[in-house]
Short mmCIF file of N, CA, C and O in Angstrom, two decimals:
data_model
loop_
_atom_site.label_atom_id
_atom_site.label_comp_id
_atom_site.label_asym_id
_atom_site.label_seq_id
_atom_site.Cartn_x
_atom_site.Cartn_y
_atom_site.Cartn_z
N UNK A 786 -60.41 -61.46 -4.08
CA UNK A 786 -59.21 -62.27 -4.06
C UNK A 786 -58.00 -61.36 -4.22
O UNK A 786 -57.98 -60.29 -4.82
N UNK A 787 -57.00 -61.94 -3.59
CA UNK A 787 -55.78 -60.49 -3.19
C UNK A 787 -54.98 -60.98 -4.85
O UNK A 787 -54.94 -62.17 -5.19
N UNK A 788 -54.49 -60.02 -5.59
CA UNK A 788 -53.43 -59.93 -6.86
C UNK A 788 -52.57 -59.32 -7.02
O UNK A 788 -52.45 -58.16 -6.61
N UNK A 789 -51.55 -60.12 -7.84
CA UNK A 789 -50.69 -59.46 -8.16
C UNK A 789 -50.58 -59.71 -9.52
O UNK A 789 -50.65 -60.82 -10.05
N UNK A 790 -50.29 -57.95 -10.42
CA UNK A 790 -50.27 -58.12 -11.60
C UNK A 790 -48.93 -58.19 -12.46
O UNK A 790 -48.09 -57.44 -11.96
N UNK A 791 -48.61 -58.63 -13.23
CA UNK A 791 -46.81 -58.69 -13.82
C UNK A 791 -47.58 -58.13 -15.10
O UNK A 791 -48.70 -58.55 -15.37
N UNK A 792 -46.97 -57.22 -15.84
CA UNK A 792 -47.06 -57.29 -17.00
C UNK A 792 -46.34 -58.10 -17.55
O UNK A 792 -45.66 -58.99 -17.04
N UNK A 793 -46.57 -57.59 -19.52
CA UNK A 793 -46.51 -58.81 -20.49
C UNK A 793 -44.81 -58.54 -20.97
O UNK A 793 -44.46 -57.38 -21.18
N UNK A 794 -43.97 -59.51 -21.09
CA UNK A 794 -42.79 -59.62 -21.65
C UNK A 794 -42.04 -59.88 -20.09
O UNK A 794 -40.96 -59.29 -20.17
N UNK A 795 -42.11 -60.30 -19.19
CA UNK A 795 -41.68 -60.44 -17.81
C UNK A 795 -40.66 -61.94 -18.07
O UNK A 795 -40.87 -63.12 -18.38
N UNK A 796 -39.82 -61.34 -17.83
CA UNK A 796 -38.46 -62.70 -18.18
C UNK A 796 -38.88 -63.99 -17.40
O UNK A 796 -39.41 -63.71 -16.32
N UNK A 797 -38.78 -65.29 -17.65
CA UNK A 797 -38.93 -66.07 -16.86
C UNK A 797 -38.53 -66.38 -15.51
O UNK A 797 -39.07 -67.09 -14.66
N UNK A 798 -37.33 -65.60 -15.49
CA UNK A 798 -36.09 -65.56 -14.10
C UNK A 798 -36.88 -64.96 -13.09
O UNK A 798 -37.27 -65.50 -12.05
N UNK A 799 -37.13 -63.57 -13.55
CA UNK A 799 -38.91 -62.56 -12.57
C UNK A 799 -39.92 -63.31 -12.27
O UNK A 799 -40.42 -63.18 -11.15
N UNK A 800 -40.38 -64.14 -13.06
CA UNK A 800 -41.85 -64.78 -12.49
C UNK A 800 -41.63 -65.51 -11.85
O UNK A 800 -42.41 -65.49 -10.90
N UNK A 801 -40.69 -66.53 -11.77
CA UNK A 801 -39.72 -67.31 -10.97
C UNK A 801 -39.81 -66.92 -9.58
O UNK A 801 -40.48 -67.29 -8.63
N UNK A 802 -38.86 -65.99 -9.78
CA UNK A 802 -38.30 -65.38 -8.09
C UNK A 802 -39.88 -64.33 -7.71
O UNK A 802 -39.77 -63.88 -6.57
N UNK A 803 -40.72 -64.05 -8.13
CA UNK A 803 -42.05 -63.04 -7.73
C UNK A 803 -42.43 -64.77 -7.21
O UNK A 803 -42.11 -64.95 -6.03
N UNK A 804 -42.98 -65.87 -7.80
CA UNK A 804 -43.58 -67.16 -7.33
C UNK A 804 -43.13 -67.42 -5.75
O UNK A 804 -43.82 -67.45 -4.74
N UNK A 805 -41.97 -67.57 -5.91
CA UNK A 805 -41.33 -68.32 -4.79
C UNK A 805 -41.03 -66.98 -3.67
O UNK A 805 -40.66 -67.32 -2.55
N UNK A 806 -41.18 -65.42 -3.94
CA UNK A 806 -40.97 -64.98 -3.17
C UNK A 806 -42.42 -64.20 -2.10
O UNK A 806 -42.28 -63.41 -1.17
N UNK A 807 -43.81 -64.82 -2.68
CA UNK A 807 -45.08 -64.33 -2.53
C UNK A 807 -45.83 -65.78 -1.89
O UNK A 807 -46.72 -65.90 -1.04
N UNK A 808 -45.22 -66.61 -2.51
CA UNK A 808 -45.83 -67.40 -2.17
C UNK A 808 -47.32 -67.91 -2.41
O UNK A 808 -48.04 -68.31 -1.49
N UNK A 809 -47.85 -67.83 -4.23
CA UNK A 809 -49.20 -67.54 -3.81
C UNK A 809 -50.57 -68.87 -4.34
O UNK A 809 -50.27 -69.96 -4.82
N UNK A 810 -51.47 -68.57 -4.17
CA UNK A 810 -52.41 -69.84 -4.04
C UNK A 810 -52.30 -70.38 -5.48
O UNK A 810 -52.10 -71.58 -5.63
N UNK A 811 -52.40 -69.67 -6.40
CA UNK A 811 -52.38 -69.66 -7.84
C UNK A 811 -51.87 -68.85 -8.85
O UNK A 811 -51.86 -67.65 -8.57
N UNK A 812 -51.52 -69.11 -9.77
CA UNK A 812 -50.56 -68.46 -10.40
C UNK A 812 -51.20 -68.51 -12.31
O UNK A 812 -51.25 -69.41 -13.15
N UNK A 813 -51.52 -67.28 -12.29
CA UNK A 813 -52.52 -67.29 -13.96
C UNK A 813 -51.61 -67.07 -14.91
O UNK A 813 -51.00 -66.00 -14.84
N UNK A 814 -51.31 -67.97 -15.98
CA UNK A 814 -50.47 -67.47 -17.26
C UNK A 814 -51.26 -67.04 -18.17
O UNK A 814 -52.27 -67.71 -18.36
N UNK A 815 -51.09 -66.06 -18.83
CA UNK A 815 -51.86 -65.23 -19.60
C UNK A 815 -51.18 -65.67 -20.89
O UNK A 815 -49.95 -65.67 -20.81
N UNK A 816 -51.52 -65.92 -21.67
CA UNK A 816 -50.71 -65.96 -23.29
C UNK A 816 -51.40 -65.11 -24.65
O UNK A 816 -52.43 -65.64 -25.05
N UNK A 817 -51.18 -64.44 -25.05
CA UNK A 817 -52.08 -64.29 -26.45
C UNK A 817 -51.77 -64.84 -27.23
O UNK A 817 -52.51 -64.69 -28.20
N UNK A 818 -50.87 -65.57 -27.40
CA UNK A 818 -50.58 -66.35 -28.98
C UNK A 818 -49.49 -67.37 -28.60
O UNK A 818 -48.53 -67.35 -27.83
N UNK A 819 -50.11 -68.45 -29.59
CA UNK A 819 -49.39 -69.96 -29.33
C UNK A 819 -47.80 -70.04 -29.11
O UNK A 819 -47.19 -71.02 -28.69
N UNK A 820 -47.26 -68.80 -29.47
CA UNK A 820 -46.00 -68.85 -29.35
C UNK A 820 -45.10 -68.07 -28.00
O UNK A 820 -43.87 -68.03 -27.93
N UNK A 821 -45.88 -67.57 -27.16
CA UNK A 821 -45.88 -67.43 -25.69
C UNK A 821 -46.53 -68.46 -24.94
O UNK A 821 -46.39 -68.46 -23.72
N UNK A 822 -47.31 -69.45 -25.57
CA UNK A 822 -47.56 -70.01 -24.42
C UNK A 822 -46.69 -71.12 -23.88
O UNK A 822 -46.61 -71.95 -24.79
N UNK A 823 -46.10 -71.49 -22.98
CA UNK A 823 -45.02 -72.24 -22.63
C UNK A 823 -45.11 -73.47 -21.72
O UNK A 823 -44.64 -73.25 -20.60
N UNK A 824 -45.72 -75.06 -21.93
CA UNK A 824 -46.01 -75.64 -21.34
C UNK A 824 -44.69 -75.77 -20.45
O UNK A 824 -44.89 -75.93 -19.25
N UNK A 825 -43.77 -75.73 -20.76
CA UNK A 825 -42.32 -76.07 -19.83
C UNK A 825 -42.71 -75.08 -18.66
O UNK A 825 -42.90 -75.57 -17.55
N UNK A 826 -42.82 -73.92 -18.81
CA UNK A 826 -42.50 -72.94 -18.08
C UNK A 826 -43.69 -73.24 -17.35
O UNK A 826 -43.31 -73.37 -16.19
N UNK A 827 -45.44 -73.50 -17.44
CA UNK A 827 -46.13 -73.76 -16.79
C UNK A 827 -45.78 -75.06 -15.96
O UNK A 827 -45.95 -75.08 -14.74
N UNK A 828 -45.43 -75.85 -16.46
CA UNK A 828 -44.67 -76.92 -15.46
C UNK A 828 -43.55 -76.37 -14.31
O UNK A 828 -43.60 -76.42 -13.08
N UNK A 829 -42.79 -75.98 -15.00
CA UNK A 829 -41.85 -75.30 -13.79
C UNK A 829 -42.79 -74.34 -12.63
O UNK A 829 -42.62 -74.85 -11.52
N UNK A 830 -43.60 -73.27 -12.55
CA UNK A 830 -44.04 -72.60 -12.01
C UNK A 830 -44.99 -73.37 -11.15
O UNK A 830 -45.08 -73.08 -9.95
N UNK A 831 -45.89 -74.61 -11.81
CA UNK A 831 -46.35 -75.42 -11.02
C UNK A 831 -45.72 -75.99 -10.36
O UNK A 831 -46.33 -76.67 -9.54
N UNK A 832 -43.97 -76.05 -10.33
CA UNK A 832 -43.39 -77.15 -9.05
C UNK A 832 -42.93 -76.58 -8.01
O UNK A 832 -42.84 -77.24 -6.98
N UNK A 833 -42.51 -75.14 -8.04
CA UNK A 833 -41.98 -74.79 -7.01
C UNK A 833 -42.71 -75.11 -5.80
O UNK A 833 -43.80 -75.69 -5.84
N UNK A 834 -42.14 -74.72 -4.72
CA UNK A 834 -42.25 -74.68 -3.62
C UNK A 834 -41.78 -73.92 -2.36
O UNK A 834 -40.60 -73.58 -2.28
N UNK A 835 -42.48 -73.69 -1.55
CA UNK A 835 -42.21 -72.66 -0.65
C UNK A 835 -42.99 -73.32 0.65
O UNK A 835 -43.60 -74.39 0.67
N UNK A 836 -42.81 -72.41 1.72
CA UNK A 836 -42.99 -72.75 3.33
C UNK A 836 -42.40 -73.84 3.95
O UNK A 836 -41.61 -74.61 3.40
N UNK A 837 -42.85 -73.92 5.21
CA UNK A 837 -41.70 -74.75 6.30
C UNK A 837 -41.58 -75.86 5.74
O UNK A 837 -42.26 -75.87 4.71
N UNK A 838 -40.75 -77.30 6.02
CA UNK A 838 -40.94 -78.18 5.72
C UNK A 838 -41.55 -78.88 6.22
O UNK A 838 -41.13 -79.08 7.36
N UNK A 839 -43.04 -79.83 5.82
CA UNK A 839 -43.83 -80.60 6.14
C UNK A 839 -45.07 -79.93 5.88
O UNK A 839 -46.13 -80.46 6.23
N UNK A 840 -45.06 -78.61 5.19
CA UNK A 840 -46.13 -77.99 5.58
C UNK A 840 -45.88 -77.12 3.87
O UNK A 840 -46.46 -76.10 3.50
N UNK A 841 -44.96 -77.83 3.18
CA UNK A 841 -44.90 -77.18 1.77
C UNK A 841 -46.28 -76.63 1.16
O UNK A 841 -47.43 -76.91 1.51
N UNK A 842 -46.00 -76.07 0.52
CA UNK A 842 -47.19 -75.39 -1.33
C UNK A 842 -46.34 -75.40 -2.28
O UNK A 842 -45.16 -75.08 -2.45
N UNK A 843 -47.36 -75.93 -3.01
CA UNK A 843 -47.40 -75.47 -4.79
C UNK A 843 -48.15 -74.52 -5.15
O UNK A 843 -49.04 -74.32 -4.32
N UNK A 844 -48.18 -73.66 -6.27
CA UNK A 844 -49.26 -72.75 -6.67
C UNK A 844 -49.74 -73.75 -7.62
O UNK A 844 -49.16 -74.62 -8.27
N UNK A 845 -51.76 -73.15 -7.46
CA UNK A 845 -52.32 -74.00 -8.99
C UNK A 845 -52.00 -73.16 -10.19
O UNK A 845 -52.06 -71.93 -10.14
N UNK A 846 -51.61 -73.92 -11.43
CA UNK A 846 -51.26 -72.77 -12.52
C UNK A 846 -52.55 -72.80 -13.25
O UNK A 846 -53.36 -73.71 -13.45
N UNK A 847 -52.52 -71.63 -13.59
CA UNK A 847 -54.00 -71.74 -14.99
C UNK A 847 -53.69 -70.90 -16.11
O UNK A 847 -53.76 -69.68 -15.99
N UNK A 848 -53.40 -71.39 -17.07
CA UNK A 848 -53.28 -71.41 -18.75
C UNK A 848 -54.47 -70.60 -18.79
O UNK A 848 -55.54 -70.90 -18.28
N UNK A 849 -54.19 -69.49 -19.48
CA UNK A 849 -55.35 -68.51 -19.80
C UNK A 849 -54.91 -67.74 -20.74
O UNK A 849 -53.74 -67.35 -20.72
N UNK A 850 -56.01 -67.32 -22.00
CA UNK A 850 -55.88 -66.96 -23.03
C UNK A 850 -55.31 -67.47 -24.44
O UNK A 850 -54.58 -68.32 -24.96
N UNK A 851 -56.04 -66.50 -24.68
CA UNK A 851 -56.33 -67.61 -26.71
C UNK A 851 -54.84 -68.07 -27.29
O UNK A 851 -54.82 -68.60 -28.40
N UNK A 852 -53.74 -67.91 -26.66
CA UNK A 852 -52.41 -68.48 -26.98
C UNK A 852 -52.29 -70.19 -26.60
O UNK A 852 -51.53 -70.98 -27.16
N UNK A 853 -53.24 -70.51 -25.51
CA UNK A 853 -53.12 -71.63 -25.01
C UNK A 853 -54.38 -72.59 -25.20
O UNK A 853 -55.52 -72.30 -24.83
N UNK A 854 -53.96 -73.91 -25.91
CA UNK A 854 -54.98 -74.46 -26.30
C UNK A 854 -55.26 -76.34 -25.48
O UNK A 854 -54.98 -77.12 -24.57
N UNK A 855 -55.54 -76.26 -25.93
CA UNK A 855 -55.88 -77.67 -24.86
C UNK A 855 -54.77 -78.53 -24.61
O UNK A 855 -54.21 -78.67 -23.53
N UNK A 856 -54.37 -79.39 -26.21
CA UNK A 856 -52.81 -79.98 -26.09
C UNK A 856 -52.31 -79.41 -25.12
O UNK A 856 -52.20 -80.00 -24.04
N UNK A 857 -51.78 -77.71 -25.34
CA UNK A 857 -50.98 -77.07 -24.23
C UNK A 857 -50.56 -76.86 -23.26
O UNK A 857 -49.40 -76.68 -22.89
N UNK A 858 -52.02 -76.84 -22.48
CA UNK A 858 -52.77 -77.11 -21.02
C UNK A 858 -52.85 -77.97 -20.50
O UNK A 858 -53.44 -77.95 -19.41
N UNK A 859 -52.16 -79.48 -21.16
CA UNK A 859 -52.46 -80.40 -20.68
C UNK A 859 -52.15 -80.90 -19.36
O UNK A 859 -51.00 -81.04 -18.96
N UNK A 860 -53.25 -81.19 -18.64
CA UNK A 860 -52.95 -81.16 -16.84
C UNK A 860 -53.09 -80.42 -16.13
O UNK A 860 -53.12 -80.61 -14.92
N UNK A 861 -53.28 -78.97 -16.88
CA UNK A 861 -53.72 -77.78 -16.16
C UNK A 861 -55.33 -77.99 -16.04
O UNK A 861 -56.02 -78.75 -16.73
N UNK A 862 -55.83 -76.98 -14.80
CA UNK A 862 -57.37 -76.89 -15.32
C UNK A 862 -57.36 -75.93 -16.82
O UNK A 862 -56.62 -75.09 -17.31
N UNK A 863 -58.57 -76.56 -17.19
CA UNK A 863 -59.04 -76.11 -18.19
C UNK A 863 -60.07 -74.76 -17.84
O UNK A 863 -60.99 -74.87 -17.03
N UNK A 864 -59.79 -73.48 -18.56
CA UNK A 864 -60.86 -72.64 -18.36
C UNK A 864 -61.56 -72.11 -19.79
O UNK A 864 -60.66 -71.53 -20.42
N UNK A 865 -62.69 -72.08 -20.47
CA UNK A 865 -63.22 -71.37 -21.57
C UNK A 865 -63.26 -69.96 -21.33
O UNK A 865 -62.95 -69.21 -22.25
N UNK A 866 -63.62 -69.50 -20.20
CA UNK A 866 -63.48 -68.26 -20.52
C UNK A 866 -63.33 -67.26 -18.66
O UNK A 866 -63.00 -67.89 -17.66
N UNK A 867 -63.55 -66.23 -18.65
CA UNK A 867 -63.51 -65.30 -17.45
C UNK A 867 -64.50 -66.22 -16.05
O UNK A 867 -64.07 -66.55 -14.95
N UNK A 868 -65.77 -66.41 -16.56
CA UNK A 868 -66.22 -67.17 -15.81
C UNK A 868 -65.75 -68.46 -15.20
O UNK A 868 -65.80 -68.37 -13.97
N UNK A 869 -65.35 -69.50 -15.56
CA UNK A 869 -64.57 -70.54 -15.31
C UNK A 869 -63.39 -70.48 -14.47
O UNK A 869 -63.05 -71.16 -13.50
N UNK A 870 -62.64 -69.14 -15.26
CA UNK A 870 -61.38 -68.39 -14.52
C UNK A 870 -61.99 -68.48 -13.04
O UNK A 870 -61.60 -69.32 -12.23
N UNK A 871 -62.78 -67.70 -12.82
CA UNK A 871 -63.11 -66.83 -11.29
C UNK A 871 -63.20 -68.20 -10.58
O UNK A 871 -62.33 -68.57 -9.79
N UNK A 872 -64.60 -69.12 -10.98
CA UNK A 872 -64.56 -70.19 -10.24
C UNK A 872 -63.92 -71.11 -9.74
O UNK A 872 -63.95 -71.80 -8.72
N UNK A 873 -63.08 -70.97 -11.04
CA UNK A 873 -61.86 -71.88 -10.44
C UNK A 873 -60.83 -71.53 -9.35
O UNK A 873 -60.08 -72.16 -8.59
N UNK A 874 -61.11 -70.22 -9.61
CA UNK A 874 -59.61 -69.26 -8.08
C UNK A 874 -60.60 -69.48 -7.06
O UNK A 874 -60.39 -70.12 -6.03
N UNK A 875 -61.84 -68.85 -7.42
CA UNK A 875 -62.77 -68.87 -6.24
C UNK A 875 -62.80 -70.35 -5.24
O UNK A 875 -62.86 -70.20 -4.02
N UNK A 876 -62.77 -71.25 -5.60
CA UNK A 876 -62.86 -72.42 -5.08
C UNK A 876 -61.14 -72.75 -4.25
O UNK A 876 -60.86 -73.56 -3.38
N UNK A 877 -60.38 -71.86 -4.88
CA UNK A 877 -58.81 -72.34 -4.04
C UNK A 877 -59.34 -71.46 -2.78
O UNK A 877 -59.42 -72.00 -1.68
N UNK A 878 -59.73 -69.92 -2.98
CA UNK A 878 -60.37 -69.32 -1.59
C UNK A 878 -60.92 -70.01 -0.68
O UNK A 878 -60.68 -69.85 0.52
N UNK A 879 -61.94 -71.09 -1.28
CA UNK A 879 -62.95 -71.32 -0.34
C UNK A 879 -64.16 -70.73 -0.39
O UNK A 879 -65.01 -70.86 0.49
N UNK A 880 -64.34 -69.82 -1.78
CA UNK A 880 -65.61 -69.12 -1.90
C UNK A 880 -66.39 -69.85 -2.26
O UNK A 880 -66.10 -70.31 -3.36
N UNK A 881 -67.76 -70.40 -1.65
CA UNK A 881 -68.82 -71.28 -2.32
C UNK A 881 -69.94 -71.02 -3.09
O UNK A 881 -70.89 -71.73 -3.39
N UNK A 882 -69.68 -69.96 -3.33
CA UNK A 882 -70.93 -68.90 -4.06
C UNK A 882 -70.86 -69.49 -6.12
O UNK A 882 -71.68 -69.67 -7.02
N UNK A 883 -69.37 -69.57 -5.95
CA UNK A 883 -69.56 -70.31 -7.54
C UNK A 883 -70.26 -71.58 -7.84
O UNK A 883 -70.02 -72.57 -7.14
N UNK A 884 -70.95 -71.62 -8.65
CA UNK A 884 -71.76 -72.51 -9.35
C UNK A 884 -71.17 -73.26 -10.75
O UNK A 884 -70.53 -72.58 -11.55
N UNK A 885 -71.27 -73.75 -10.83
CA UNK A 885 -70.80 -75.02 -11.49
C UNK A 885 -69.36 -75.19 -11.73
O UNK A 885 -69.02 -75.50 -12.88
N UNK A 886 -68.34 -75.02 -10.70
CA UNK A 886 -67.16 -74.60 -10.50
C UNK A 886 -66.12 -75.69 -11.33
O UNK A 886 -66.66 -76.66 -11.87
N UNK A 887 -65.08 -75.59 -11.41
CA UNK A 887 -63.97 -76.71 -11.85
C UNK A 887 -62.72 -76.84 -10.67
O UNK A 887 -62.14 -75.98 -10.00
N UNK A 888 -62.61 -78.06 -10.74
CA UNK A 888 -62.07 -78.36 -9.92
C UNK A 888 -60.58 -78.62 -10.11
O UNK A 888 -60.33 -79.47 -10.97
N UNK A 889 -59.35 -77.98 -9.37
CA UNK A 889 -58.13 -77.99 -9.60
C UNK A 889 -57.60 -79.45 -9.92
O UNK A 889 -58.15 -80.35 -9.29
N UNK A 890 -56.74 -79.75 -10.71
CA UNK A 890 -56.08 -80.79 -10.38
C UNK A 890 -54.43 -80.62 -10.32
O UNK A 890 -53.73 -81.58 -10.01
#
């Protein structure tokens, strides 16, 4: 799966304009602690939008890491751990090789 990595302390304004200027299938928030994790900001990143009109995207967001807890996530997929992670991107690919996958909402 193609990535792009941001490191940690990346202003919101950057992830912003990297979203909308890549355009990409999904978009992973990483948090280590409850006080980075930012349901607002995962909302925002989930709304943008990009491409022609009629033919828009959203990215799927996924809440990842021990900063983000369920309350938090709420509406996001849920992942427990690396495994879940993969399956869940894997399935925006189209890869069918994952097994017991989760499904975006």
């Amino acid at each position: 799966m193609p990535t792009r990595t941001l490191g940690a302390a990346v202003p919101a304004e950057a992830l912003l304009a990297c979203v909308r200027r890549t355009g990409p299938v999904a978009v992973v928030l990483w948090s280590q602690t409850r006080s980075t994790a930012s349901t607002p900001l995962a909302r925002h990143v989930a709304g943008l939008e990009w491409g022609p009109s009629g033919a828009r995207r959203r990215p799927v967001v996924l809440p990842a890491g021990p900063g983000w807890d369920r309350r938090a996530g709420a509406g996001f997929p849920h992942c427990s751990g690396l495994r879940d992670a993969v399956a869940t991107l894997s399935g925006l690919y189209g890869d069918d090789s994952g097994a017991g996958r989760t499904q975006p909402s």
